[in-house]
Amino acid sequence: MIIGVLTGGGDAPGLNPTIRAAALTALAQGDQVIGFLDGWRGVQRNNTISIDLAWAERIYDEGGTNLGTSRTNPMRSEDTMNAVIENFKAKKLDALIAIGGDDTLSVAAELSRRGLPVVGVPKTMDNDVPETDYCIGFDTAVNTVTESLDKLRTTSASHHRAMVVEVMGRDAGWVAGIGGVAGGADYILLPEEEPDLEALYAHLETVRERGRSYALVVVAEGVQLGNMPLPENAKTDAFGHVQLAEKAVGETLARLIEERLAWETRSVVLGHLQRGGSPSAFDRVLGTRYGATAVEMAHRGEFGQMVVIKGWQLSSVPLEGIAGKTKTLDPTFIKQARGLF
Ligand code: F6P
């Protein structure tokens, strides 16, 4: 087979082990592997590399994606969509493995609707792609948040400050919720819930009355504080998403806490650190299993599907059913986490 691979959307640790496993599995069966550079832009512009064993075998511990990525959306016009389809056919691809989040996978679903053989692999540190327990990059991001909270605890305690830590998570609070609990946060604000600032202030007061001089608050970037407006001219990407970091929810919350509780408060935006660095053991193994399974699916002719993991078991679901949907943080987990505050 001739198998194409691309990585689209925000990068995430675990992409390289995924590409590696797809390539090694395909090459071992005598396939040819073509890498498209910078996500859908590479297909649109016919920008490719040939992936051989030497290119792929050593990248299991590398962060980012060695194929590059972008937020290119070929669905923006029929011309760009046609360019993608023409280049797909010109390369005589028997399968294209598209590794990405909702945006990348929605393009994959559209190509599949148009009859092209596509297999999807869920990647996003936000972990919000439905039908799968884990997306590539989530575990490493949670580890980064946990380590950051551990570090922020000592500086906050030394200065007797409250610290607001803004983490990624546009529509879902997986990183905020799981990272916050792992790092012992005193309060977590999630995009899944209306922020209850009175409850936050009351809890921080209780913490202070108990004799603790510092507090850690985690807030997901997607949390909307009242009718806090977006800054004028806030940037959007090709899929129409506003750059939420510009909203500065962490900094706004820090000011509110400081004013209301007269407690010196600092804010930190963890930002792209959450997407950087070497993938965790979990993300390396998850990516490896996803990459190998995607090639096996291509060989079985299982197209228009996305590989998923439930517990330890791998299976697949139709791409059609996942595009445009968000998997929000498990309500049972939210309830248990709330019980801690
Ligand atoms: O990959 C998803 C995401 O991490 C979001 O949580 C965040 O809002 C966005 O990417 C930031 O992306 P960019 O790299 O374009 O700043």
mmCIF file of C-alpha atoms and ligand atoms in Angstrom:
data_model
loop_
_atom_site.group_PDB
_atom_site.id
_atom_site.type_symbol
_atom_site.label_atom_id
_atom_site.label_comp_id
_atom_site.label_asym_id
_atom_site.label_seq_id
_atom_site.Cartn_x
_atom_site.Cartn_y
_atom_site.Cartn_z
ATOM 1 C CA MET A 1 0.000 0.000 0.000
ATOM 2 C CA ILE A 2 0.958 3.639 -0.305
ATOM 3 C CA ILE A 3 0.121 5.200 3.058
ATOM 4 C CA GLY A 4 0.124 8.934 3.774
ATOM 5 C CA VAL A 5 0.469 10.387 7.284
ATOM 6 C CA LEU A 6 -0.181 13.897 8.560
ATOM 7 C CA THR A 7 -0.429 15.696 11.898
ATOM 8 C CA GLY A 8 -2.779 18.704 12.137
ATOM 9 C CA GLY A 9 -3.880 21.280 14.717
ATOM 10 C CA GLY A 10 -1.978 22.088 17.900
ATOM 11 C CA ASP A 11 1.058 19.885 18.435
ATOM 12 C CA ALA A 12 1.125 17.494 21.376
ATOM 13 C CA PRO A 13 3.702 15.193 22.945
ATOM 14 C CA GLY A 14 3.171 11.698 21.565
ATOM 15 C CA LEU A 15 2.785 12.596 17.893
ATOM 16 C CA ASN A 16 6.266 11.385 16.966
ATOM 17 C CA PRO A 17 5.822 7.955 18.597
ATOM 18 C CA THR A 18 2.518 7.694 16.689
ATOM 19 C CA ILE A 19 4.114 8.543 13.322
ATOM 20 C CA ARG A 20 6.982 6.171 14.148
ATOM 21 C CA ALA A 21 4.699 3.236 14.945
ATOM 22 C CA ALA A 22 2.574 3.832 11.841
ATOM 23 C CA ALA A 23 5.706 4.005 9.695
ATOM 24 C CA LEU A 24 7.460 0.967 11.215
ATOM 25 C CA THR A 25 4.283 -1.135 11.021
ATOM 26 C CA ALA A 26 3.683 -0.137 7.395
ATOM 27 C CA LEU A 27 7.310 -0.490 6.268
ATOM 28 C CA ALA A 28 7.505 -3.966 7.829
ATOM 29 C CA GLN A 29 4.679 -5.019 5.513
ATOM 30 C CA GLY A 30 6.374 -3.594 2.433
ATOM 31 C CA ASP A 31 4.256 -0.429 2.261
ATOM 32 C CA GLN A 32 5.490 2.932 1.078
ATOM 33 C CA VAL A 33 5.013 5.770 3.600
ATOM 34 C CA ILE A 34 4.574 9.412 2.622
ATOM 35 C CA GLY A 35 4.590 12.188 5.220
ATOM 36 C CA PHE A 36 2.566 15.329 4.456
ATOM 37 C CA LEU A 37 4.175 18.408 5.982
ATOM 38 C CA ASP A 38 2.272 20.811 8.247
ATOM 39 C CA GLY A 39 -1.077 19.044 8.352
ATOM 40 C CA TRP A 40 -3.671 19.657 5.645
ATOM 41 C CA ARG A 41 -1.470 22.409 4.210
ATOM 42 C CA GLY A 42 0.935 19.686 3.040
ATOM 43 C CA VAL A 43 -1.827 17.858 1.187
ATOM 44 C CA GLN A 44 -3.198 21.088 -0.250
ATOM 45 C CA ARG A 45 0.247 22.163 -1.513
ATOM 46 C CA ASN A 46 1.613 18.697 -2.245
ATOM 47 C CA ASN A 47 4.419 19.181 0.230
ATOM 48 C CA THR A 48 5.684 15.745 1.203
ATOM 49 C CA ILE A 49 8.615 13.680 2.387
ATOM 50 C CA SER A 50 9.279 9.992 2.007
ATOM 51 C CA ILE A 51 9.416 8.273 5.398
ATOM 52 C CA ASP A 52 11.895 5.426 5.725
ATOM 53 C CA LEU A 53 13.195 3.420 8.662
ATOM 54 C CA ALA A 54 16.118 5.774 9.293
ATOM 55 C CA TRP A 55 13.763 8.782 9.503
ATOM 56 C CA ALA A 56 11.252 7.096 11.778
ATOM 57 C CA GLU A 57 12.919 4.636 14.114
ATOM 58 C CA ARG A 58 14.597 6.984 16.606
ATOM 59 C CA ILE A 59 11.783 9.467 17.281
ATOM 60 C CA TYR A 60 9.875 7.638 20.034
ATOM 61 C CA ASP A 61 10.915 10.114 22.746
ATOM 62 C CA GLU A 62 10.737 13.350 20.762
ATOM 63 C CA GLY A 63 8.120 15.991 21.557
ATOM 64 C CA GLY A 64 6.233 17.990 18.922
ATOM 65 C CA THR A 65 5.790 16.542 15.462
ATOM 66 C CA ASN A 66 8.644 16.057 13.026
ATOM 67 C CA LEU A 67 6.117 16.349 10.176
ATOM 68 C CA GLY A 68 5.194 19.859 11.315
ATOM 69 C CA THR A 69 1.645 21.036 11.830
ATOM 70 C CA SER A 70 -0.713 23.913 11.056
ATOM 71 C CA ARG A 71 -4.331 24.842 11.522
ATOM 72 C CA THR A 72 -5.004 24.850 7.760
ATOM 73 C CA ASN A 73 -8.669 24.270 6.929
ATOM 74 C CA PRO A 74 -9.119 23.123 3.307
ATOM 75 C CA MET A 75 -12.904 23.100 3.822
ATOM 76 C CA ARG A 76 -12.849 26.892 3.651
ATOM 77 C CA SER A 77 -13.301 26.744 -0.123
ATOM 78 C CA GLU A 78 -14.120 24.232 -2.833
ATOM 79 C CA ASP A 79 -10.820 25.135 -4.584
ATOM 80 C CA THR A 80 -8.683 24.115 -1.619
ATOM 81 C CA MET A 81 -10.783 21.005 -1.083
ATOM 82 C CA ASN A 82 -10.281 20.072 -4.744
ATOM 83 C CA ALA A 83 -6.525 20.656 -4.427
ATOM 84 C CA VAL A 84 -6.454 18.235 -1.486
ATOM 85 C CA ILE A 85 -8.401 15.602 -3.410
ATOM 86 C CA GLU A 86 -6.276 15.985 -6.567
ATOM 87 C CA ASN A 87 -2.993 15.686 -4.654
ATOM 88 C CA PHE A 88 -4.362 12.720 -2.714
ATOM 89 C CA LYS A 89 -5.091 10.966 -5.998
ATOM 90 C CA ALA A 90 -1.849 12.093 -7.689
ATOM 91 C CA LYS A 91 0.121 10.436 -4.901
ATOM 92 C CA LYS A 92 -1.925 7.251 -5.519
ATOM 93 C CA LEU A 93 -2.595 6.959 -1.794
ATOM 94 C CA ASP A 94 -4.283 3.755 -0.685
ATOM 95 C CA ALA A 95 -4.835 5.310 2.735
ATOM 96 C CA LEU A 96 -4.265 8.551 4.597
ATOM 97 C CA ILE A 97 -3.762 8.516 8.359
ATOM 98 C CA ALA A 98 -4.853 11.884 9.778
ATOM 99 C CA ILE A 99 -3.674 12.482 13.343
ATOM 100 C CA GLY A 100 -5.412 15.398 15.035
ATOM 101 C CA GLY A 101 -8.195 16.847 17.118
ATOM 102 C CA ASP A 102 -11.713 17.816 16.198
ATOM 103 C CA ASP A 103 -10.743 20.254 13.417
ATOM 104 C CA THR A 104 -8.297 17.927 11.662
ATOM 105 C CA LEU A 105 -10.676 15.001 12.018
ATOM 106 C CA SER A 106 -13.608 17.011 10.641
ATOM 107 C CA VAL A 107 -11.626 17.462 7.395
ATOM 108 C CA ALA A 108 -10.855 13.715 7.438
ATOM 109 C CA ALA A 109 -14.591 13.006 7.838
ATOM 110 C CA GLU A 110 -15.404 15.254 4.875
ATOM 111 C CA LEU A 111 -12.806 13.521 2.669
ATOM 112 C CA SER A 112 -14.243 10.190 3.689
ATOM 113 C CA ARG A 113 -17.735 11.424 2.755
ATOM 114 C CA ARG A 114 -16.258 12.193 -0.657
ATOM 115 C CA GLY A 115 -15.055 8.625 -0.991
ATOM 116 C CA LEU A 116 -11.377 8.861 -0.017
ATOM 117 C CA PRO A 117 -9.772 6.181 2.194
ATOM 118 C CA VAL A 118 -8.978 7.958 5.461
ATOM 119 C CA VAL A 119 -8.225 6.702 8.978
ATOM 120 C CA GLY A 120 -8.329 9.081 11.979
ATOM 121 C CA VAL A 121 -6.196 9.100 15.134
ATOM 122 C CA PRO A 122 -7.305 11.272 18.098
ATOM 123 C CA LYS A 123 -4.719 13.749 19.306
ATOM 124 C CA THR A 124 -5.220 16.720 21.594
ATOM 125 C CA MET A 125 -3.859 17.571 24.993
ATOM 126 C CA ASP A 126 -7.398 18.882 25.699
ATOM 127 C CA ASN A 127 -8.548 15.208 25.635
ATOM 128 C CA ASP A 128 -11.968 16.293 24.370
ATOM 129 C CA VAL A 129 -12.411 14.078 21.288
ATOM 130 C CA PRO A 130 -15.493 11.914 21.948
ATOM 131 C CA GLU A 131 -15.710 8.102 21.970
ATOM 132 C CA THR A 132 -12.171 7.557 23.242
ATOM 133 C CA ASP A 133 -10.821 7.570 26.782
ATOM 134 C CA TYR A 134 -7.492 9.147 25.835
ATOM 135 C CA CYS A 135 -6.122 11.469 23.176
ATOM 136 C CA ILE A 136 -2.408 11.705 22.451
ATOM 137 C CA GLY A 137 -0.737 14.482 24.467
ATOM 138 C CA PHE A 138 -3.186 14.621 27.367
ATOM 139 C CA ASP A 139 -1.162 12.585 29.843
ATOM 140 C CA THR A 140 2.035 14.569 29.266
ATOM 141 C CA ALA A 141 0.114 17.844 29.649
ATOM 142 C CA VAL A 142 -1.390 16.652 32.951
ATOM 143 C CA ASN A 143 2.108 15.758 34.179
ATOM 144 C CA THR A 144 3.323 19.239 33.253
ATOM 145 C CA VAL A 145 0.428 20.872 35.130
ATOM 146 C CA THR A 146 1.079 18.647 38.158
ATOM 147 C CA GLU A 147 4.798 19.470 38.239
ATOM 148 C CA SER A 148 4.042 23.158 37.759
ATOM 149 C CA LEU A 149 1.622 23.177 40.695
ATOM 150 C CA ASP A 150 4.227 21.438 42.848
ATOM 151 C CA LYS A 151 6.688 24.198 41.996
ATOM 152 C CA LEU A 152 4.197 27.028 42.367
ATOM 153 C CA ARG A 153 3.248 25.719 45.809
ATOM 154 C CA THR A 154 6.703 26.452 47.270
ATOM 155 C CA THR A 155 6.940 29.992 45.926
ATOM 156 C CA SER A 156 3.324 30.761 46.926
ATOM 157 C CA ALA A 157 3.910 29.393 50.420
ATOM 158 C CA SER A 158 7.151 31.348 50.845
ATOM 159 C CA HIS A 159 5.431 34.615 49.922
ATOM 160 C CA HIS A 160 2.081 33.805 51.580
ATOM 161 C CA ARG A 161 0.271 34.431 48.311
ATOM 162 C CA ALA A 162 -2.635 33.049 46.392
ATOM 163 C CA MET A 163 -1.660 31.825 42.926
ATOM 164 C CA VAL A 164 -3.997 31.465 39.950
ATOM 165 C CA VAL A 165 -2.770 28.975 37.359
ATOM 166 C CA GLU A 166 -4.378 29.231 33.910
ATOM 167 C CA VAL A 167 -4.257 26.011 31.897
ATOM 168 C CA MET A 168 -5.423 25.086 28.403
ATOM 169 C CA GLY A 169 -8.918 23.735 27.813
ATOM 170 C CA ARG A 170 -11.333 25.577 25.580
ATOM 171 C CA ASP A 171 -14.534 23.564 25.968
ATOM 172 C CA ALA A 172 -13.486 20.794 28.341
ATOM 173 C CA GLY A 173 -11.693 20.806 31.677
ATOM 174 C CA TRP A 174 -9.784 17.514 31.477
ATOM 175 C CA VAL A 175 -6.372 19.097 31.960
ATOM 176 C CA ALA A 176 -7.613 21.564 34.594
ATOM 177 C CA GLY A 177 -9.591 18.939 36.523
ATOM 178 C CA ILE A 178 -7.158 16.033 36.489
ATOM 179 C CA GLY A 179 -4.006 18.182 36.644
ATOM 180 C CA GLY A 180 -5.554 20.305 39.411
ATOM 181 C CA VAL A 181 -6.438 17.325 41.577
ATOM 182 C CA ALA A 182 -3.041 15.693 40.968
ATOM 183 C CA GLY A 183 -1.297 18.927 41.958
ATOM 184 C CA GLY A 184 -3.434 19.472 45.081
ATOM 185 C CA ALA A 185 -5.181 22.635 43.865
ATOM 186 C CA ASP A 186 -7.407 24.350 46.439
ATOM 187 C CA TYR A 187 -10.032 25.218 43.829
ATOM 188 C CA ILE A 188 -10.571 24.425 40.153
ATOM 189 C CA LEU A 189 -12.721 26.348 37.672
ATOM 190 C CA LEU A 190 -13.858 24.346 34.664
ATOM 191 C CA PRO A 191 -15.469 25.316 31.338
ATOM 192 C CA GLU A 192 -18.179 22.724 32.073
ATOM 193 C CA GLU A 193 -19.627 24.826 34.900
ATOM 194 C CA GLU A 194 -20.795 28.385 35.521
ATOM 195 C CA PRO A 195 -18.045 29.834 37.727
ATOM 196 C CA ASP A 196 -19.298 30.322 41.272
ATOM 197 C CA LEU A 197 -16.962 33.060 42.472
ATOM 198 C CA GLU A 198 -18.704 33.387 45.841
ATOM 199 C CA ALA A 199 -18.012 29.706 46.515
ATOM 200 C CA LEU A 200 -14.389 30.214 45.473
ATOM 201 C CA TYR A 201 -13.926 33.217 47.793
ATOM 202 C CA ALA A 202 -15.631 31.393 50.674
ATOM 203 C CA HIS A 203 -13.377 28.367 50.238
ATOM 204 C CA LEU A 204 -10.224 30.465 50.084
ATOM 205 C CA GLU A 205 -11.330 32.249 53.268
ATOM 206 C CA THR A 206 -11.772 28.874 54.962
ATOM 207 C CA VAL A 207 -8.305 27.827 53.842
ATOM 208 C CA ARG A 208 -6.884 31.032 55.295
ATOM 209 C CA GLU A 209 -8.842 30.719 58.542
ATOM 210 C CA ARG A 210 -7.413 27.220 58.956
ATOM 211 C CA GLY A 211 -4.030 28.905 59.138
ATOM 212 C CA ARG A 212 -2.668 28.354 55.644
ATOM 213 C CA SER A 213 -1.033 31.417 54.158
ATOM 214 C CA TYR A 214 -1.091 30.347 50.504
ATOM 215 C CA ALA A 215 -3.578 28.886 48.043
ATOM 216 C CA LEU A 216 -3.480 27.453 44.515
ATOM 217 C CA VAL A 217 -6.391 28.026 42.129
ATOM 218 C CA VAL A 218 -6.528 26.359 38.698
ATOM 219 C CA VAL A 219 -8.650 27.898 35.952
ATOM 220 C CA ALA A 220 -9.181 26.534 32.441
ATOM 221 C CA GLU A 221 -8.721 29.132 29.698
ATOM 222 C CA GLY A 222 -12.270 28.495 28.434
ATOM 223 C CA VAL A 223 -13.946 29.631 31.679
ATOM 224 C CA GLN A 224 -16.163 32.640 31.137
ATOM 225 C CA LEU A 225 -16.190 35.050 34.093
ATOM 226 C CA GLY A 226 -19.516 36.880 33.898
ATOM 227 C CA ASN A 227 -19.708 38.809 30.667
ATOM 228 C CA MET A 228 -15.983 39.427 30.514
ATOM 229 C CA PRO A 229 -15.468 40.624 26.920
ATOM 230 C CA LEU A 230 -12.830 39.357 24.529
ATOM 231 C CA PRO A 231 -10.199 41.979 23.716
ATOM 232 C CA GLU A 232 -10.879 43.937 20.556
ATOM 233 C CA ASN A 233 -9.243 42.365 17.484
ATOM 234 C CA ALA A 234 -8.750 39.032 19.259
ATOM 235 C CA LYS A 235 -7.100 36.649 16.791
ATOM 236 C CA THR A 236 -8.937 33.635 15.374
ATOM 237 C CA ASP A 237 -7.588 30.581 13.571
ATOM 238 C CA ALA A 238 -8.696 29.044 10.240
ATOM 239 C CA PHE A 239 -11.402 27.067 12.030
ATOM 240 C CA GLY A 240 -12.802 30.251 13.609
ATOM 241 C CA HIS A 241 -11.545 29.633 17.176
ATOM 242 C CA VAL A 242 -10.574 32.714 19.138
ATOM 243 C CA GLN A 243 -7.137 32.621 20.821
ATOM 244 C CA LEU A 244 -8.370 32.268 24.369
ATOM 245 C CA ALA A 245 -5.061 33.180 25.989
ATOM 246 C CA GLU A 246 -5.850 36.767 24.933
ATOM 247 C CA LYS A 247 -8.860 36.705 27.246
ATOM 248 C CA ALA A 248 -6.465 36.462 30.212
ATOM 249 C CA VAL A 249 -8.980 34.760 32.490
ATOM 250 C CA GLY A 250 -6.219 33.824 34.978
ATOM 251 C CA GLU A 251 -5.014 37.382 35.392
ATOM 252 C CA THR A 252 -8.583 38.691 35.733
ATOM 253 C CA LEU A 253 -9.358 36.100 38.386
ATOM 254 C CA ALA A 254 -6.169 36.935 40.287
ATOM 255 C CA ARG A 255 -7.201 40.617 40.425
ATOM 256 C CA LEU A 256 -10.695 39.668 41.642
ATOM 257 C CA ILE A 257 -9.312 37.433 44.426
ATOM 258 C CA GLU A 258 -6.815 40.056 45.524
ATOM 259 C CA GLU A 259 -9.461 42.797 45.694
ATOM 260 C CA ARG A 260 -12.120 40.729 47.395
ATOM 261 C CA LEU A 261 -9.970 38.891 49.940
ATOM 262 C CA ALA A 262 -7.125 41.378 50.368
ATOM 263 C CA TRP A 263 -4.779 38.449 49.702
ATOM 264 C CA GLU A 264 -1.781 39.151 47.504
ATOM 265 C CA THR A 265 -2.342 37.101 44.342
ATOM 266 C CA ARG A 266 -0.213 36.288 41.303
ATOM 267 C CA SER A 267 -1.227 34.571 38.085
ATOM 268 C CA VAL A 268 0.683 32.209 35.811
ATOM 269 C CA VAL A 269 -0.333 31.093 32.323
ATOM 270 C CA LEU A 270 1.133 27.638 31.653
ATOM 271 C CA GLY A 271 0.245 27.997 27.962
ATOM 272 C CA HIS A 272 2.300 26.109 25.410
ATOM 273 C CA LEU A 273 4.575 24.551 28.034
ATOM 274 C CA GLN A 274 1.693 22.056 28.344
ATOM 275 C CA ARG A 275 2.231 20.970 24.753
ATOM 276 C CA GLY A 276 6.028 20.862 24.916
ATOM 277 C CA GLY A 277 8.673 18.367 25.897
ATOM 278 C CA SER A 278 9.238 14.673 25.648
ATOM 279 C CA PRO A 279 6.067 12.528 25.750
ATOM 280 C CA SER A 280 5.299 10.628 28.961
ATOM 281 C CA ALA A 281 5.592 6.826 28.943
ATOM 282 C CA PHE A 282 1.793 6.694 28.681
ATOM 283 C CA ASP A 283 1.675 8.954 25.604
ATOM 284 C CA ARG A 284 4.535 7.038 23.954
ATOM 285 C CA VAL A 285 2.699 3.754 24.369
ATOM 286 C CA LEU A 286 -0.707 5.207 23.476
ATOM 287 C CA GLY A 287 0.731 6.782 20.311
ATOM 288 C CA THR A 288 2.518 3.571 19.426
ATOM 289 C CA ARG A 289 -0.665 1.527 19.767
ATOM 290 C CA TYR A 290 -2.736 4.106 17.863
ATOM 291 C CA GLY A 291 -0.190 4.370 15.019
ATOM 292 C CA ALA A 292 0.143 0.615 14.578
ATOM 293 C CA THR A 293 -3.633 0.123 14.775
ATOM 294 C CA ALA A 294 -4.280 2.837 12.169
ATOM 295 C CA VAL A 295 -2.084 0.939 9.685
ATOM 296 C CA GLU A 296 -3.784 -2.361 10.538
ATOM 297 C CA MET A 297 -7.150 -0.666 9.908
ATOM 298 C CA ALA A 298 -5.894 0.598 6.525
ATOM 299 C CA HIS A 299 -4.862 -2.956 5.597
ATOM 300 C CA ARG A 300 -8.301 -4.229 6.584
ATOM 301 C CA GLY A 301 -9.946 -1.487 4.505
ATOM 302 C CA GLU A 302 -11.539 -0.008 7.629
ATOM 303 C CA PHE A 303 -11.848 3.553 6.286
ATOM 304 C CA GLY A 304 -13.854 6.539 7.488
ATOM 305 C CA GLN A 305 -13.076 5.315 11.012
ATOM 306 C CA MET A 306 -11.049 6.645 13.949
ATOM 307 C CA VAL A 307 -9.050 4.424 16.276
ATOM 308 C CA VAL A 308 -10.194 4.702 19.913
ATOM 309 C CA ILE A 309 -9.175 3.252 23.269
ATOM 310 C CA LYS A 310 -11.599 2.234 26.008
ATOM 311 C CA GLY A 311 -9.831 0.985 29.073
ATOM 312 C CA TRP A 312 -7.008 -1.064 27.554
ATOM 313 C CA GLN A 313 -8.981 -2.151 24.455
ATOM 314 C CA LEU A 314 -8.475 -0.574 21.044
ATOM 315 C CA SER A 315 -11.337 -0.389 18.558
ATOM 316 C CA SER A 316 -12.687 2.084 16.030
ATOM 317 C CA VAL A 317 -15.683 4.390 15.537
ATOM 318 C CA PRO A 318 -17.004 6.247 12.462
ATOM 319 C CA LEU A 319 -15.366 9.646 11.925
ATOM 320 C CA GLU A 320 -18.799 10.909 10.951
ATOM 321 C CA GLY A 321 -20.081 10.571 14.495
ATOM 322 C CA ILE A 322 -17.348 12.512 16.249
ATOM 323 C CA ALA A 323 -16.876 15.687 14.173
ATOM 324 C CA GLY A 324 -18.080 18.823 15.942
ATOM 325 C CA LYS A 325 -18.704 17.022 19.251
ATOM 326 C CA THR A 326 -16.866 17.557 22.527
ATOM 327 C CA LYS A 327 -16.170 15.050 25.288
ATOM 328 C CA THR A 328 -16.457 17.054 28.481
ATOM 329 C CA LEU A 329 -14.928 16.112 31.837
ATOM 330 C CA ASP A 330 -16.591 13.156 33.534
ATOM 331 C CA PRO A 331 -19.308 14.518 35.926
ATOM 332 C CA THR A 332 -18.534 11.829 38.532
ATOM 333 C CA PHE A 333 -14.958 13.047 38.671
ATOM 334 C CA ILE A 334 -16.130 16.674 38.945
ATOM 335 C CA LYS A 335 -18.383 15.743 41.868
ATOM 336 C CA GLN A 336 -15.562 13.944 43.683
ATOM 337 C CA ALA A 337 -13.174 16.832 43.060
ATOM 338 C CA ARG A 338 -15.773 19.301 44.410
ATOM 339 C CA GLY A 339 -15.949 17.208 47.567
ATOM 340 C CA LEU A 340 -12.328 18.154 48.229
ATOM 341 C CA PHE A 341 -13.027 21.900 48.323
HETATM 342 O O1 F6P B 1 -4.558 22.126 20.926
HETATM 343 C C1 F6P B 1 -5.655 22.739 21.561
HETATM 344 C C2 F6P B 1 -5.199 23.946 22.291
HETATM 345 O O2 F6P B 1 -4.200 23.485 23.125
HETATM 346 C C3 F6P B 1 -6.234 24.726 23.094
HETATM 347 O O3 F6P B 1 -6.443 24.297 24.393
HETATM 348 C C4 F6P B 1 -5.677 26.136 23.034
HETATM 349 O O4 F6P B 1 -6.704 27.080 23.171
HETATM 350 C C5 F6P B 1 -5.069 26.182 21.691
HETATM 351 O O5 F6P B 1 -4.638 24.884 21.400
HETATM 352 C C6 F6P B 1 -3.924 27.160 21.526
HETATM 353 O O6 F6P B 1 -3.386 27.003 20.256
HETATM 354 P P1 F6P B 1 -2.282 27.843 19.523
HETATM 355 O O7 F6P B 1 -1.095 26.941 19.386
HETATM 356 O O8 F6P B 1 -2.854 28.149 18.196
HETATM 357 O O9 F6P B 1 -1.969 29.048 20.359
#
